[in-house]
């Protein structure tokens, strides 16, 4: 015959074992895992300058008061919009005096197409919008305003007009300068996507 204390001890052990087994069931968990992959690609900033009369902006046989016009297309061929497009010009004397101080220039945009006109200003089939006017050939990082080429895939039909000052004296006879036009594009502001 078992004693009462033995029975109590056996009962306590049986209850402890049952509680432990029941507790294991309480701590069971369901789990699941998933993964995601993402492709990250960068945009592109790419402007090009094409010209109806060649990219060269050569001026020959210019007399005081004469204006020379050249037509070019400025295109944003990159996949991203731009914050701005600016222009830097350089002029170096090839023969005689440097012409940069006596040549002014202007850049206009045409909403349609330009048509060259002999002996007169080129004709625009749409609206002419001034983009830049400079009293000299020397500009550095000059912002070009009102261009549609800041938008990806867009182009501007531009006319570059350079005028030799009416005040250019005899010392400029026979002078030649090499002109370089550099258009710089800056990406749009960063944004969260």
mmCIF file of C-alpha atoms in Angstrom:
data_model
loop_
_atom_site.group_PDB
_atom_site.id
_atom_site.type_symbol
_atom_site.label_atom_id
_atom_site.label_comp_id
_atom_site.label_asym_id
_atom_site.label_seq_id
_atom_site.Cartn_x
_atom_site.Cartn_y
_atom_site.Cartn_z
ATOM 1 C CA UNK A 1 0.000 0.000 0.000
ATOM 2 C CA UNK A 2 1.231 3.332 -0.918
ATOM 3 C CA UNK A 3 1.459 6.170 1.406
ATOM 4 C CA UNK A 4 -0.390 9.386 1.055
ATOM 5 C CA UNK A 5 2.763 11.379 0.534
ATOM 6 C CA UNK A 6 3.828 8.978 -2.234
ATOM 7 C CA UNK A 7 0.451 9.358 -3.892
ATOM 8 C CA UNK A 8 0.732 13.130 -3.677
ATOM 9 C CA UNK A 9 4.238 13.070 -5.126
ATOM 10 C CA UNK A 10 3.138 10.819 -8.000
ATOM 11 C CA UNK A 11 0.104 13.026 -8.648
ATOM 12 C CA UNK A 12 2.312 16.168 -8.683
ATOM 13 C CA UNK A 13 4.767 14.517 -11.110
ATOM 14 C CA UNK A 14 1.893 13.456 -13.388
ATOM 15 C CA UNK A 15 0.416 16.992 -13.358
ATOM 16 C CA UNK A 16 3.874 18.522 -14.035
ATOM 17 C CA UNK A 17 4.405 16.230 -17.026
ATOM 18 C CA UNK A 18 0.928 17.015 -18.382
ATOM 19 C CA UNK A 19 1.556 20.759 -17.958
ATOM 20 C CA UNK A 20 4.900 20.492 -19.749
ATOM 21 C CA UNK A 21 3.331 18.630 -22.699
ATOM 22 C CA UNK A 22 0.480 21.167 -22.851
ATOM 23 C CA UNK A 23 3.006 24.049 -22.708
ATOM 24 C CA UNK A 24 4.891 22.732 -25.727
ATOM 25 C CA UNK A 25 1.739 22.973 -27.790
ATOM 26 C CA UNK A 26 1.197 26.571 -26.673
ATOM 27 C CA UNK A 27 4.604 27.711 -28.000
ATOM 28 C CA UNK A 28 4.234 26.278 -31.509
ATOM 29 C CA UNK A 29 4.569 28.866 -34.356
ATOM 30 C CA UNK A 30 3.822 29.002 -38.053
ATOM 31 C CA UNK A 31 6.547 30.564 -40.244
ATOM 32 C CA UNK A 32 6.800 31.764 -43.809
ATOM 33 C CA UNK A 33 9.554 33.427 -45.848
ATOM 34 C CA UNK A 34 9.389 35.472 -49.005
ATOM 35 C CA UNK A 35 12.013 37.299 -51.088
ATOM 36 C CA UNK A 36 11.860 40.207 -53.493
ATOM 37 C CA UNK A 37 14.257 41.127 -56.269
ATOM 38 C CA UNK A 38 14.485 44.589 -57.770
ATOM 39 C CA UNK A 39 16.375 45.846 -60.792
ATOM 40 C CA UNK A 40 17.994 49.238 -60.394
ATOM 41 C CA UNK A 41 18.949 51.133 -63.520
ATOM 42 C CA UNK A 42 20.285 54.629 -63.969
ATOM 43 C CA UNK A 43 18.960 57.306 -66.275
ATOM 44 C CA UNK A 44 21.043 58.910 -69.006
ATOM 45 C CA UNK A 45 21.935 62.500 -69.737
ATOM 46 C CA UNK A 46 22.765 62.893 -73.437
ATOM 47 C CA UNK A 47 22.390 66.020 -75.544
ATOM 48 C CA UNK A 48 23.396 66.208 -79.180
ATOM 49 C CA UNK A 49 23.919 69.071 -81.568
ATOM 50 C CA UNK A 50 22.991 68.510 -85.187
ATOM 51 C CA UNK A 51 23.052 71.187 -87.826
ATOM 52 C CA UNK A 52 21.289 71.828 -91.084
ATOM 53 C CA UNK A 53 24.442 73.466 -92.433
ATOM 54 C CA UNK A 54 27.021 71.423 -90.505
ATOM 55 C CA UNK A 55 28.010 71.813 -86.876
ATOM 56 C CA UNK A 56 30.756 74.245 -87.858
ATOM 57 C CA UNK A 57 29.800 77.841 -87.184
ATOM 58 C CA UNK A 58 32.274 79.410 -89.598
ATOM 59 C CA UNK A 59 32.112 83.095 -90.453
ATOM 60 C CA UNK A 60 33.923 84.354 -93.567
ATOM 61 C CA UNK A 61 34.106 87.684 -95.411
ATOM 62 C CA UNK A 62 32.204 89.453 -92.652
ATOM 63 C CA UNK A 63 32.148 93.266 -92.710
ATOM 64 C CA UNK A 64 31.123 95.609 -89.873
ATOM 65 C CA UNK A 65 27.351 95.348 -89.355
ATOM 66 C CA UNK A 66 27.054 91.959 -91.127
ATOM 67 C CA UNK A 67 25.160 89.120 -89.427
ATOM 68 C CA UNK A 68 25.865 85.454 -90.082
ATOM 69 C CA UNK A 69 23.184 82.888 -89.165
ATOM 70 C CA UNK A 70 23.578 79.143 -88.640
ATOM 71 C CA UNK A 71 20.791 76.659 -87.923
ATOM 72 C CA UNK A 72 21.288 73.797 -85.489
ATOM 73 C CA UNK A 73 19.107 71.258 -83.699
ATOM 74 C CA UNK A 74 19.747 70.712 -79.994
ATOM 75 C CA UNK A 75 18.267 67.385 -78.817
ATOM 76 C CA UNK A 76 17.918 65.609 -75.490
ATOM 77 C CA UNK A 77 18.508 62.008 -76.526
ATOM 78 C CA UNK A 78 18.973 60.762 -72.975
ATOM 79 C CA UNK A 79 16.356 58.927 -70.965
ATOM 80 C CA UNK A 80 16.123 61.619 -68.290
ATOM 81 C CA UNK A 81 14.804 65.146 -68.047
ATOM 82 C CA UNK A 82 17.321 67.910 -67.412
ATOM 83 C CA UNK A 83 17.467 70.711 -64.868
ATOM 84 C CA UNK A 84 19.236 73.032 -67.284
ATOM 85 C CA UNK A 85 21.304 73.450 -70.414
ATOM 86 C CA UNK A 86 24.067 76.056 -70.489
ATOM 87 C CA UNK A 87 26.470 77.380 -73.086
ATOM 88 C CA UNK A 88 30.163 78.206 -72.928
ATOM 89 C CA UNK A 89 31.855 79.846 -75.896
ATOM 90 C CA UNK A 90 35.528 80.282 -76.625
ATOM 91 C CA UNK A 91 37.203 82.346 -79.284
ATOM 92 C CA UNK A 92 40.859 82.159 -80.215
ATOM 93 C CA UNK A 93 42.534 84.355 -82.788
ATOM 94 C CA UNK A 94 43.701 82.421 -85.834
ATOM 95 C CA UNK A 95 44.928 85.511 -87.688
ATOM 96 C CA UNK A 96 45.214 89.085 -86.420
ATOM 97 C CA UNK A 97 43.135 90.268 -83.488
ATOM 98 C CA UNK A 98 40.680 88.098 -81.569
ATOM 99 C CA UNK A 99 37.153 88.989 -82.705
ATOM 100 C CA UNK A 100 35.414 88.049 -79.444
ATOM 101 C CA UNK A 101 35.098 91.641 -78.237
ATOM 102 C CA UNK A 102 33.532 92.956 -81.476
ATOM 103 C CA UNK A 103 31.181 90.090 -82.318
ATOM 104 C CA UNK A 104 27.839 89.798 -80.522
ATOM 105 C CA UNK A 105 25.557 86.833 -80.886
ATOM 106 C CA UNK A 106 22.030 85.697 -80.198
ATOM 107 C CA UNK A 107 20.348 82.308 -80.085
ATOM 108 C CA UNK A 108 16.666 81.992 -80.932
ATOM 109 C CA UNK A 109 14.423 78.936 -80.923
ATOM 110 C CA UNK A 110 11.695 78.248 -83.471
ATOM 111 C CA UNK A 111 8.603 76.268 -82.406
ATOM 112 C CA UNK A 112 8.293 75.060 -86.011
ATOM 113 C CA UNK A 113 11.134 74.813 -88.504
ATOM 114 C CA UNK A 114 13.620 77.363 -89.759
ATOM 115 C CA UNK A 115 13.878 78.140 -93.458
ATOM 116 C CA UNK A 116 17.090 79.768 -94.681
ATOM 117 C CA UNK A 117 16.539 83.059 -96.514
ATOM 118 C CA UNK A 118 19.355 84.459 -98.653
ATOM 119 C CA UNK A 119 20.235 88.027 -97.779
ATOM 120 C CA UNK A 120 17.735 88.286 -94.896
ATOM 121 C CA UNK A 121 17.019 86.752 -91.491
ATOM 122 C CA UNK A 122 16.048 83.084 -91.585
ATOM 123 C CA UNK A 123 12.304 82.472 -91.481
ATOM 124 C CA UNK A 124 10.513 80.500 -88.754
ATOM 125 C CA UNK A 125 7.281 78.602 -89.505
ATOM 126 C CA UNK A 126 6.181 78.951 -85.869
ATOM 127 C CA UNK A 127 6.943 81.248 -82.958
ATOM 128 C CA UNK A 128 10.457 82.648 -82.387
ATOM 129 C CA UNK A 129 11.587 82.580 -78.756
ATOM 130 C CA UNK A 130 14.811 84.325 -77.644
ATOM 131 C CA UNK A 131 17.088 81.856 -75.829
ATOM 132 C CA UNK A 132 20.232 83.953 -75.306
ATOM 133 C CA UNK A 133 21.555 87.375 -76.281
ATOM 134 C CA UNK A 134 25.185 88.235 -75.580
ATOM 135 C CA UNK A 135 27.059 91.459 -76.342
ATOM 136 C CA UNK A 136 30.291 89.463 -76.846
ATOM 137 C CA UNK A 137 31.321 85.978 -77.867
ATOM 138 C CA UNK A 138 32.696 85.266 -74.393
ATOM 139 C CA UNK A 139 30.105 83.453 -72.270
ATOM 140 C CA UNK A 140 30.767 80.883 -69.557
ATOM 141 C CA UNK A 141 28.087 78.461 -68.353
ATOM 142 C CA UNK A 142 25.371 80.854 -69.493
ATOM 143 C CA UNK A 143 21.942 79.331 -68.824
ATOM 144 C CA UNK A 144 19.840 78.887 -71.951
ATOM 145 C CA UNK A 145 16.228 79.648 -71.156
ATOM 146 C CA UNK A 146 12.956 78.390 -72.571
ATOM 147 C CA UNK A 147 14.350 75.232 -74.184
ATOM 148 C CA UNK A 148 12.114 72.199 -74.692
ATOM 149 C CA UNK A 149 15.229 69.988 -74.911
ATOM 150 C CA UNK A 150 15.309 69.877 -71.101
ATOM 151 C CA UNK A 151 12.603 67.208 -71.488
ATOM 152 C CA UNK A 152 13.729 63.735 -72.493
ATOM 153 C CA UNK A 153 13.213 63.046 -76.192
ATOM 154 C CA UNK A 154 12.602 66.713 -77.099
ATOM 155 C CA UNK A 155 14.521 68.991 -79.483
ATOM 156 C CA UNK A 156 14.919 72.682 -80.157
ATOM 157 C CA UNK A 157 15.399 74.199 -83.602
ATOM 158 C CA UNK A 158 17.962 76.929 -82.937
ATOM 159 C CA UNK A 159 19.329 79.823 -84.949
ATOM 160 C CA UNK A 160 22.740 81.176 -83.913
ATOM 161 C CA UNK A 161 23.206 84.712 -85.255
ATOM 162 C CA UNK A 162 26.564 86.470 -84.909
ATOM 163 C CA UNK A 163 26.999 90.139 -85.782
ATOM 164 C CA UNK A 164 30.266 91.987 -86.334
ATOM 165 C CA UNK A 165 29.954 95.356 -84.603
ATOM 166 C CA UNK A 166 29.477 98.393 -86.827
ATOM 167 C CA UNK A 167 32.205 99.977 -84.682
ATOM 168 C CA UNK A 168 34.850 97.364 -85.583
ATOM 169 C CA UNK A 169 37.756 99.453 -86.873
ATOM 170 C CA UNK A 170 40.354 98.883 -89.586
ATOM 171 C CA UNK A 171 42.543 96.947 -87.152
ATOM 172 C CA UNK A 172 40.088 94.025 -87.505
ATOM 173 C CA UNK A 173 40.465 93.739 -91.292
ATOM 174 C CA UNK A 174 41.608 90.240 -92.249
ATOM 175 C CA UNK A 175 41.214 88.927 -88.686
ATOM 176 C CA UNK A 176 40.047 85.340 -88.174
ATOM 177 C CA UNK A 177 38.957 83.662 -84.969
ATOM 178 C CA UNK A 178 38.128 80.057 -84.188
ATOM 179 C CA UNK A 179 34.855 79.784 -82.294
ATOM 180 C CA UNK A 180 33.779 76.858 -80.139
ATOM 181 C CA UNK A 181 30.304 76.403 -78.689
ATOM 182 C CA UNK A 182 29.971 73.923 -75.793
ATOM 183 C CA UNK A 183 26.500 73.014 -74.563
ATOM 184 C CA UNK A 184 26.370 71.485 -71.059
ATOM 185 C CA UNK A 185 23.440 69.521 -69.645
ATOM 186 C CA UNK A 186 22.718 69.082 -65.932
ATOM 187 C CA UNK A 187 20.480 66.285 -64.659
ATOM 188 C CA UNK A 188 17.132 67.074 -63.082
ATOM 189 C CA UNK A 189 16.884 67.271 -59.286
ATOM 190 C CA UNK A 190 16.938 63.931 -57.485
ATOM 191 C CA UNK A 191 13.550 62.583 -56.435
ATOM 192 C CA UNK A 192 12.111 59.670 -54.514
ATOM 193 C CA UNK A 193 10.424 57.040 -56.652
#
